[in-house]
GROMACS .gro file of C-alpha atoms in nm:
model
  390
    1MET     CA    1   0.000   0.000   0.000
    2GLY     CA    2   0.112   0.353  -0.074
    3ARG     CA    3   0.211   0.483   0.265
    4ALA     CA    4   0.426   0.180   0.330
    5THR     CA    5   0.636   0.183   0.020
    6LYS     CA    6   0.729   0.549   0.017
    7VAL     CA    7   1.078   0.482   0.152
    8ARG     CA    8   1.141   0.133   0.023
    9ALA     CA    9   1.343   0.249  -0.277
   10ALA     CA   10   1.606   0.403  -0.053
   11GLY     CA   11   1.665   0.071   0.118
   12ALA     CA   12   1.702  -0.160  -0.181
   13ALA     CA   13   2.034  -0.229  -0.352
   14LEU     CA   14   1.961  -0.191  -0.722
   15ALA     CA   15   2.158  -0.238  -1.043
   16ALA     CA   16   2.143  -0.199  -1.420
   17ALA     CA   17   1.835  -0.205  -1.639
   18VAL     CA   18   1.796  -0.430  -1.940
   19VAL     CA   19   1.613  -0.392  -2.269
   20VAL     CA   20   1.284  -0.580  -2.304
   21GLY     CA   21   1.133  -0.680  -2.638
   22SER     CA   22   0.794  -0.808  -2.749
   23LEU     CA   23   0.592  -1.054  -2.543
   24ILE     CA   24   0.528  -1.421  -2.602
   25THR     CA   25   0.192  -1.559  -2.492
   26ALA     CA   26   0.180  -1.912  -2.354
   27GLY     CA   27  -0.095  -2.110  -2.190
   28GLY     CA   28  -0.190  -2.446  -2.053
   29ALA     CA   29  -0.065  -2.620  -1.744
   30SER     CA   30   0.203  -2.841  -1.894
   31GLY     CA   31   0.520  -2.791  -1.697
   32ALA     CA   32   0.728  -3.006  -1.929
   33ALA     CA   33   0.705  -2.765  -2.223
   34ALA     CA   34   0.786  -2.451  -2.028
   35PRO     CA   35   1.168  -2.449  -2.019
   36ALA     CA   36   1.192  -2.491  -2.398
   37ALA     CA   37   0.922  -2.231  -2.465
   38ALA     CA   38   1.101  -1.980  -2.246
   39ALA     CA   39   1.439  -2.022  -2.408
   40GLY     CA   40   1.416  -1.705  -2.618
   41CYS     CA   41   1.374  -1.477  -2.316
   42GLY     CA   42   1.476  -1.698  -2.030
   43VAL     CA   43   1.349  -1.774  -1.683
   44LEU     CA   44   1.457  -1.730  -1.325
   45PHE     CA   45   1.367  -2.017  -1.094
   46ASP     CA   46   1.495  -2.073  -0.743
   47ASP     CA   47   1.399  -2.350  -0.502
   48PHE     CA   48   1.591  -2.174  -0.219
   49ASN     CA   49   1.821  -2.467  -0.152
   50TYR     CA   50   2.080  -2.277   0.057
   51SER     CA   51   2.252  -2.345   0.387
   52SER     CA   52   2.236  -1.993   0.533
   53HIS     CA   53   2.241  -1.623   0.447
   54THR     CA   54   2.621  -1.653   0.414
   55ASP     CA   55   2.605  -1.937   0.159
   56GLY     CA   56   2.827  -1.830  -0.132
   57ALA     CA   57   2.580  -1.969  -0.385
   58LEU     CA   58   2.320  -1.719  -0.268
   59GLY     CA   59   2.523  -1.423  -0.393
   60GLN     CA   60   2.639  -1.610  -0.702
   61HIS     CA   61   2.274  -1.656  -0.789
   62GLY     CA   62   2.213  -1.282  -0.767
   63TRP     CA   63   2.050  -1.262  -0.424
   64GLN     CA   64   2.133  -0.989  -0.175
   65VAL     CA   65   2.043  -1.012   0.194
   66ARG     CA   66   1.982  -0.665   0.327
   67SER     CA   67   2.179  -0.530   0.620
   68ASN     CA   68   2.182  -0.154   0.554
   69SER     CA   69   1.965   0.080   0.758
   70GLY     CA   70   1.668   0.283   0.640
   71GLY     CA   71   1.305   0.241   0.544
   72PRO     CA   72   1.050   0.114   0.511
   73GLY     CA   73   0.904   0.058   0.854
   74VAL     CA   74   0.998   0.158   1.205
   75PRO     CA   75   1.261   0.436   1.207
   76GLY     CA   76   1.576   0.316   1.385
   77ALA     CA   77   1.501  -0.053   1.333
   78THR     CA   78   1.772  -0.281   1.194
   79TRP     CA   79   1.766  -0.510   0.893
   80ALA     CA   80   1.897  -0.840   1.022
   81PRO     CA   81   2.061  -1.074   0.768
   82GLU     CA   82   2.106  -1.339   1.037
   83ASN     CA   83   1.725  -1.368   1.056
   84VAL     CA   84   1.714  -1.488   0.694
   85THR     CA   85   1.736  -1.868   0.707
   86PHE     CA   86   1.655  -2.172   0.494
   87PRO     CA   87   1.485  -2.435   0.712
   88ALA     CA   88   1.331  -2.757   0.583
   89VAL     CA   89   0.952  -2.766   0.567
   90ASN     CA   90   0.793  -3.099   0.471
   91GLY     CA   91   1.127  -3.215   0.337
   92ASP     CA   92   1.199  -2.909   0.120
   93LYS     CA   93   1.403  -2.604   0.208
   94VAL     CA   94   1.228  -2.268   0.210
   95LEU     CA   95   1.333  -1.906   0.234
   96GLN     CA   96   1.236  -1.779   0.580
   97LEU     CA   97   1.220  -1.415   0.689
   98ALA     CA   98   1.189  -1.389   1.068
   99SER     CA   99   1.110  -1.035   1.183
  100SER     CA  100   1.073  -0.944   1.548
  101THR     CA  101   1.006  -0.657   1.785
  102ASP     CA  102   1.002  -0.590   2.158
  103GLY     CA  103   0.810  -0.268   2.108
  104THR     CA  104   1.116  -0.045   2.076
  105ALA     CA  105   1.297   0.075   1.764
  106ALA     CA  106   1.628  -0.061   1.896
  107GLY     CA  107   1.464  -0.398   1.956
  108THR     CA  108   1.298  -0.422   1.614
  109LYS     CA  109   1.448  -0.636   1.338
  110HIS     CA  110   1.327  -0.638   0.978
  111THR     CA  111   1.431  -0.877   0.699
  112GLU     CA  112   1.470  -0.852   0.320
  113VAL     CA  113   1.608  -1.063   0.035
  114LEU     CA  114   1.626  -0.931  -0.321
  115GLN     CA  115   1.749  -0.990  -0.672
  116GLY     CA  116   1.918  -0.650  -0.686
  117GLU     CA  117   1.997  -0.641  -1.057
  118ARG     CA  118   1.712  -0.459  -1.226
  119ARG     CA  119   1.614  -0.698  -1.504
  120PHE     CA  120   1.249  -0.768  -1.422
  121LEU     CA  121   0.972  -0.605  -1.622
  122GLU     CA  122   0.718  -0.776  -1.848
  123GLY     CA  123   0.630  -1.142  -1.815
  124THR     CA  124   0.493  -1.377  -1.549
  125TYR     CA  125   0.589  -1.375  -1.180
  126ALA     CA  126   0.503  -1.653  -0.936
  127SER     CA  127   0.593  -1.763  -0.585
  128ARG     CA  128   0.452  -2.002  -0.328
  129ILE     CA  129   0.440  -1.797  -0.008
  130ARG     CA  130   0.338  -1.874   0.349
  131PHE     CA  131   0.182  -1.574   0.519
  132SER     CA  132   0.140  -1.578   0.898
  133ASP     CA  133  -0.145  -1.435   1.100
  134ALA     CA  134   0.014  -1.496   1.438
  135PRO     CA  135   0.371  -1.476   1.567
  136VAL     CA  136   0.568  -1.795   1.610
  137SER     CA  137   0.650  -1.667   1.960
  138GLY     CA  138   0.547  -1.375   2.180
  139PRO     CA  139   0.233  -1.162   2.191
  140ASP     CA  140   0.016  -1.108   1.882
  141GLY     CA  141  -0.124  -0.786   1.738
  142ASP     CA  142   0.170  -0.605   1.574
  143HIS     CA  143   0.129  -0.408   1.251
  144VAL     CA  144   0.357  -0.627   1.042
  145ASN     CA  145   0.382  -0.633   0.660
  146GLN     CA  146   0.470  -0.951   0.465
  147THR     CA  147   0.556  -0.873   0.103
  148PHE     CA  148   0.654  -0.986  -0.248
  149PHE     CA  149   0.721  -0.707  -0.501
  150THR     CA  150   0.932  -0.547  -0.776
  151ILE     CA  151   1.069  -0.192  -0.757
  152SER     CA  152   1.299   0.065  -0.920
  153PRO     CA  153   1.469   0.362  -0.751
  154LEU     CA  154   1.283   0.687  -0.693
  155ARG     CA  155   1.545   0.937  -0.814
  156TYR     CA  156   1.349   1.239  -0.694
  157ASP     CA  157   0.992   1.330  -0.593
  158ASN     CA  158   0.737   1.243  -0.863
  159ASP     CA  159   1.000   1.064  -1.071
  160PRO     CA  160   0.819   0.984  -1.401
  161LEU     CA  161   1.021   0.663  -1.451
  162TYR     CA  162   0.950   0.518  -1.106
  163SER     CA  163   0.806   0.168  -1.124
  164GLU     CA  164   0.677  -0.064  -0.850
  165LEU     CA  165   0.444  -0.362  -0.845
  166ASP     CA  166   0.333  -0.501  -0.508
  167PHE     CA  167   0.216  -0.854  -0.582
  168SER     CA  168   0.116  -0.899  -0.217
  169GLU     CA  169   0.147  -0.682   0.091
  170TYR     CA  170  -0.023  -0.875   0.369
  171LEU     CA  171  -0.107  -0.704   0.698
  172PRO     CA  172  -0.238  -0.980   0.928
  173ASN     CA  173  -0.316  -0.737   1.211
  174GLY     CA  174  -0.406  -0.437   1.003
  175GLY     CA  175  -0.229  -0.104   0.993
  176TRP     CA  176  -0.258   0.218   0.790
  177GLY     CA  177  -0.603   0.266   0.945
  178GLU     CA  178  -0.715  -0.095   0.891
  179THR     CA  179  -0.809  -0.296   1.199
  180GLY     CA  180  -0.812  -0.649   1.062
  181PRO     CA  181  -0.625  -0.868   0.815
  182ILE     CA  182  -0.590  -0.718   0.467
  183ASN     CA  183  -0.388  -0.810   0.158
  184TYR     CA  184  -0.298  -0.540  -0.097
  185GLN     CA  185  -0.200  -0.547  -0.464
  186THR     CA  186  -0.063  -0.209  -0.577
  187SER     CA  187   0.068  -0.076  -0.910
  188TRP     CA  188   0.258   0.252  -0.896
  189ASN     CA  189   0.295   0.558  -1.112
  190THR     CA  190   0.508   0.767  -0.872
  191TYR     CA  191   0.506   0.947  -0.536
  192GLN     CA  192   0.661   1.233  -0.341
  193LEU     CA  193   0.790   1.212   0.014
  194GLU     CA  194   0.724   1.557   0.162
  195PRO     CA  195   0.442   1.633   0.174
  196TRP     CA  196   0.338   1.274   0.111
  197ALA     CA  197   0.144   1.226  -0.214
  198SER     CA  198   0.113   0.910  -0.419
  199LYS     CA  199  -0.020   0.799  -0.756
  200ASN     CA  200  -0.115   0.434  -0.769
  201LYS     CA  201  -0.393   0.184  -0.823
  202ASN     CA  202  -0.461  -0.076  -0.558
  203ASN     CA  203  -0.698  -0.356  -0.472
  204SER     CA  204  -0.733  -0.540  -0.144
  205GLN     CA  205  -0.897  -0.839   0.020
  206ARG     CA  206  -1.011  -0.784   0.378
  207SER     CA  207  -0.972  -1.142   0.493
  208SER     CA  208  -0.703  -1.371   0.625
  209VAL     CA  209  -0.455  -1.535   0.387
  210ASP     CA  210  -0.278  -1.724   0.663
  211GLY     CA  211  -0.091  -2.028   0.527
  212TRP     CA  212   0.055  -2.125   0.191
  213HIS     CA  213  -0.065  -1.952  -0.126
  214ASN     CA  214   0.042  -1.928  -0.490
  215VAL     CA  215   0.093  -1.560  -0.572
  216VAL     CA  216   0.108  -1.492  -0.947
  217ALA     CA  217   0.114  -1.176  -1.158
  218THR     CA  218   0.135  -1.110  -1.532
  219VAL     CA  219   0.267  -0.786  -1.684
  220ALA     CA  220   0.176  -0.749  -2.051
  221ASP     CA  221  -0.008  -0.535  -2.304
  222GLY     CA  222  -0.067  -0.246  -2.067
  223HIS     CA  223  -0.224  -0.465  -1.796
  224VAL     CA  224  -0.087  -0.585  -1.461
  225LYS     CA  225  -0.298  -0.878  -1.345
  226TYR     CA  226  -0.270  -1.019  -0.993
  227TYR     CA  227  -0.377  -1.369  -0.888
  228ILE     CA  228  -0.404  -1.551  -0.555
  229ASP     CA  229  -0.433  -1.930  -0.589
  230GLY     CA  230  -0.542  -1.892  -0.950
  231THR     CA  231  -0.816  -1.635  -0.882
  232LEU     CA  232  -0.785  -1.294  -1.047
  233VAL     CA  233  -0.797  -1.035  -0.767
  234ALA     CA  234  -0.682  -0.721  -0.953
  235ASP     CA  235  -0.634  -0.593  -1.311
  236HIS     CA  236  -0.459  -0.256  -1.333
  237ASP     CA  237  -0.443  -0.094  -1.678
  238ARG     CA  238  -0.317   0.235  -1.818
  239SER     CA  239  -0.653   0.415  -1.804
  240GLY     CA  240  -0.736   0.696  -1.565
  241PRO     CA  241  -0.547   1.007  -1.461
  242PHE     CA  242  -0.206   0.835  -1.450
  243ASP     CA  243  -0.032   0.532  -1.599
  244VAL     CA  244   0.066   0.259  -1.351
  245TYR     CA  245   0.220   0.023  -1.608
  246PRO     CA  246   0.592  -0.013  -1.520
  247ARG     CA  247   0.824   0.210  -1.723
  248GLN     CA  248   1.159   0.049  -1.648
  249ALA     CA  249   1.313  -0.274  -1.525
  250MET     CA  250   1.299  -0.344  -1.151
  251SER     CA  251   1.455  -0.556  -0.879
  252LEU     CA  252   1.267  -0.857  -0.737
  253ASN     CA  253   1.213  -0.855  -0.359
  254PHE     CA  254   1.076  -1.029  -0.053
  255ASN     CA  255   1.067  -0.831   0.270
  256HIS     CA  256   0.903  -0.848   0.613
  257TRP     CA  257   0.878  -0.542   0.835
  258PHE     CA  258   0.681  -0.355   1.100
  259ILE     CA  259   0.477  -0.054   0.991
  260ASP     CA  260   0.482   0.094   1.341
  261LEU     CA  261   0.490  -0.014   1.707
  262ALA     CA  262   0.151   0.127   1.807
  263ALA     CA  263  -0.017  -0.211   1.851
  264HIS     CA  264   0.263  -0.392   2.036
  265ASN     CA  265   0.147  -0.574   2.349
  266GLY     CA  266   0.474  -0.624   2.540
  267GLY     CA  267   0.754  -0.879   2.525
  268LEU     CA  268   0.938  -1.001   2.216
  269ALA     CA  269   0.719  -1.108   1.923
  270THR     CA  270   0.860  -1.293   1.619
  271TYR     CA  271   0.669  -1.337   1.293
  272LEU     CA  272   0.758  -1.558   0.997
  273GLU     CA  273   0.716  -1.516   0.622
  274GLN     CA  274   0.828  -1.809   0.406
  275ALA     CA  275   0.871  -1.867   0.033
  276ASP     CA  276   0.893  -2.219  -0.107
  277TRP     CA  277   1.014  -2.111  -0.453
  278VAL     CA  278   1.011  -1.817  -0.694
  279TYR     CA  279   0.965  -1.820  -1.073
  280TYR     CA  280   0.982  -1.551  -1.342
  281ALA     CA  281   0.926  -1.612  -1.715
  282LYS     CA  282   1.051  -1.307  -1.899
  283ASN     CA  283   0.818  -1.165  -2.163
  284GLN     CA  284   0.582  -1.464  -2.144
  285VAL     CA  285   0.220  -1.450  -2.035
  286LEU     CA  286   0.139  -1.775  -1.855
  287THR     CA  287  -0.177  -1.880  -1.679
  288PRO     CA  288  -0.133  -1.918  -1.302
  289ALA     CA  289  -0.172  -2.295  -1.343
  290ALA     CA  290   0.103  -2.304  -1.606
  291ALA     CA  291   0.343  -2.096  -1.396
  292VAL     CA  292   0.293  -2.318  -1.091
  293ALA     CA  293   0.325  -2.632  -1.303
  294ASN     CA  294   0.650  -2.509  -1.456
  295ALA     CA  295   0.797  -2.454  -1.111
  296ALA     CA  296   0.679  -2.800  -1.007
  297ASN     CA  297   0.842  -2.947  -1.317
  298TYR     CA  298   1.179  -2.800  -1.225
  299ARG     CA  299   1.148  -2.937  -0.872
  300SER     CA  300   1.041  -3.284  -0.978
  301SER     CA  301   1.340  -3.291  -1.215
  302GLY     CA  302   1.576  -3.206  -0.928
  303VAL     CA  303   1.654  -2.859  -1.064
  304LYS     CA  304   1.728  -2.620  -0.778
  305PHE     CA  305   1.816  -2.302  -0.968
  306VAL     CA  306   1.785  -2.165  -1.322
  307ASP     CA  307   1.880  -1.819  -1.448
  308ASP     CA  308   1.903  -1.783  -1.825
  309LEU     CA  309   1.739  -1.441  -1.858
  310VAL     CA  310   1.858  -1.254  -2.166
  311GLY     CA  311   1.821  -0.897  -2.287
  312GLU     CA  312   1.630  -0.907  -2.617
  313CYS     CA  313   1.330  -1.138  -2.625
  314GLY     CA  314   1.346  -1.369  -2.924
  315GLY     CA  315   1.714  -1.290  -2.987
  316THR     CA  316   2.012  -1.514  -2.950
  317PRO     CA  317   2.111  -1.557  -2.584
  318PRO     CA  318   2.459  -1.425  -2.505
  319THR     CA  319   2.736  -1.681  -2.513
  320THR     CA  320   2.871  -1.759  -2.168
  321THR     CA  321   3.250  -1.734  -2.164
  322THR     CA  322   3.522  -1.716  -1.904
  323THR     CA  323   3.573  -1.346  -1.973
  324THR     CA  324   3.405  -1.077  -1.769
  325THR     CA  325   3.196  -0.922  -2.047
  326THR     CA  326   3.089  -0.979  -2.404
  327THR     CA  327   3.018  -0.666  -2.607
  328THR     CA  328   2.776  -0.641  -2.898
  329THR     CA  329   2.764  -0.296  -3.063
  330THR     CA  330   2.714  -0.060  -2.767
  331THR     CA  331   2.552  -0.307  -2.525
  332THR     CA  332   2.763  -0.494  -2.268
  333THR     CA  333   2.636  -0.829  -2.141
  334THR     CA  334   2.792  -0.948  -1.818
  335THR     CA  335   2.862  -1.316  -1.779
  336PRO     CA  336   2.629  -1.423  -1.492
  337GLY     CA  337   2.797  -1.502  -1.163
  338THR     CA  338   3.142  -1.370  -1.260
  339PRO     CA  339   3.242  -1.073  -1.038
  340VAL     CA  340   3.461  -0.797  -1.174
  341GLY     CA  341   3.736  -0.610  -0.991
  342CYS     CA  342   3.604  -0.302  -0.810
  343GLY     CA  343   3.890  -0.250  -0.568
  344GLY     CA  344   4.005   0.110  -0.542
  345VAL     CA  345   3.718   0.243  -0.755
  346ASP     CA  346   3.526   0.534  -0.600
  347ALA     CA  347   3.150   0.523  -0.549
  348TRP     CA  348   2.938   0.729  -0.787
  349ARG     CA  349   2.824   1.071  -0.658
  350TRP     CA  350   2.544   1.290  -0.791
  351GLU     CA  351   2.751   1.610  -0.782
  352SER     CA  352   3.069   1.477  -0.944
  353VAL     CA  353   3.169   1.537  -1.306
  354TYR     CA  354   3.286   1.226  -1.494
  355LEU     CA  355   3.482   1.223  -1.820
  356GLU     CA  356   3.476   0.955  -2.086
  357ASN     CA  357   3.603   0.615  -1.958
  358ALA     CA  358   3.583   0.717  -1.590
  359ARG     CA  359   3.489   0.424  -1.369
  360VAL     CA  360   3.267   0.418  -1.058
  361THR     CA  361   3.091   0.168  -0.839
  362HIS     CA  362   2.718   0.194  -0.775
  363ASN     CA  363   2.471  -0.056  -0.628
  364GLN     CA  364   2.745  -0.320  -0.606
  365ARG     CA  365   2.832  -0.294  -0.977
  366LEU     CA  366   3.117  -0.141  -1.181
  367TRP     CA  367   3.033   0.127  -1.439
  368ARG     CA  368   3.222   0.310  -1.718
  369ALA     CA  369   3.126   0.657  -1.841
  370ARG     CA  370   3.066   0.653  -2.216
  371TRP     CA  371   3.110   1.031  -2.234
  372TRP     CA  372   3.109   1.341  -2.012
  373THR     CA  373   2.833   1.317  -1.753
  374GLN     CA  374   2.710   1.471  -1.430
  375GLY     CA  375   2.402   1.384  -1.225
  376SER     CA  376   2.310   1.082  -1.438
  377GLU     CA  377   2.268   0.774  -1.222
  378PRO     CA  378   2.433   0.452  -1.343
  379GLY     CA  379   2.170   0.201  -1.446
  380LEU     CA  380   1.911   0.462  -1.537
  381THR     CA  381   2.075   0.649  -1.825
  382ALA     CA  382   2.270   0.571  -2.141
  383GLN     CA  383   2.577   0.762  -2.019
  384TRP     CA  384   2.698   0.457  -1.824
  385GLU     CA  385   2.812   0.114  -1.939
  386ASP     CA  386   2.758  -0.171  -1.695
  387LEU     CA  387   3.083  -0.368  -1.657
  388GLY     CA  388   2.945  -0.624  -1.415
  389ARG     CA  389   2.889  -0.721  -1.054
  390CYS     CA  390   3.159  -0.635  -0.800
   0.00000   0.00000   0.00000
């Protein structure tokens, strides 16, 4: 919901955008055909088979576990990477975000895991998520938010390129003026911080979604459609006073945080949000049944992780080599999972002037200036070439 996400962009670690081409429409529930059908644009699938938040494979697979301070949520709270774990549930490992509070800012811990590289835009998103109405320990009643979303940075108030899709923001104990459980789906145009003003479309269900649910969304042809367990719960299009269809590539995120401490009842309360798997088919429109079946097909085949997302839909996927980058015309494609050297390179600054070939680090990536530039953020403008992950 709008008031919650106003500071989320400042807290996420984000990276370079990619170019997205035309969409492919696919249907049916056959999981076996999905990997071949997606080959032109690629998929991301993760079964979250990791040992801990320090597992090296987690970072190699593009995931970042947040530890930096800032919003959203309770001012002064910490983001606790140690509270991100991968326990076994019914024999399968899951991503678990355990957020807790004792009613004070210093005693409040939020959690977030994200695919920080901004390469998510049109296509089909799916995840099997366990939302929790009650804490696993301690008193109930806190205004906690359990989420799955995509987002881009807000560069300044009312940024016309800002993009955010909240597939689910579940408030089991209410908040933002709500007194009971409510689940939001929100598509964003933009917002400003002070004074607060937002432009978005949102739908909500004022009922409990405690337990496991398949959360699916499709982004195509000017429509963002949201599904819970196969049921269409929202369809946001470009009509009305402002356009909420995403305008640029975004990061992919799960986070779990407290809106405020007003409803805390004493003692330490710990809430859990879990994700069994996540799936994204770039530039493909799948039915919810097909998306879930495709994820099930990977799992039944013993596949734990797939990431073959490519830039141009329908084009030839980039050849993976042992070099850091492969360049085609003016576009640099980074070999997935191969870090580049960022030692001794200064961080990018808004006010600095950069000449051609100057190098900076920004959002955990290395960038090269293509020509003179000032005030152009790497990843958002053509002035910068992405050289890869640090």
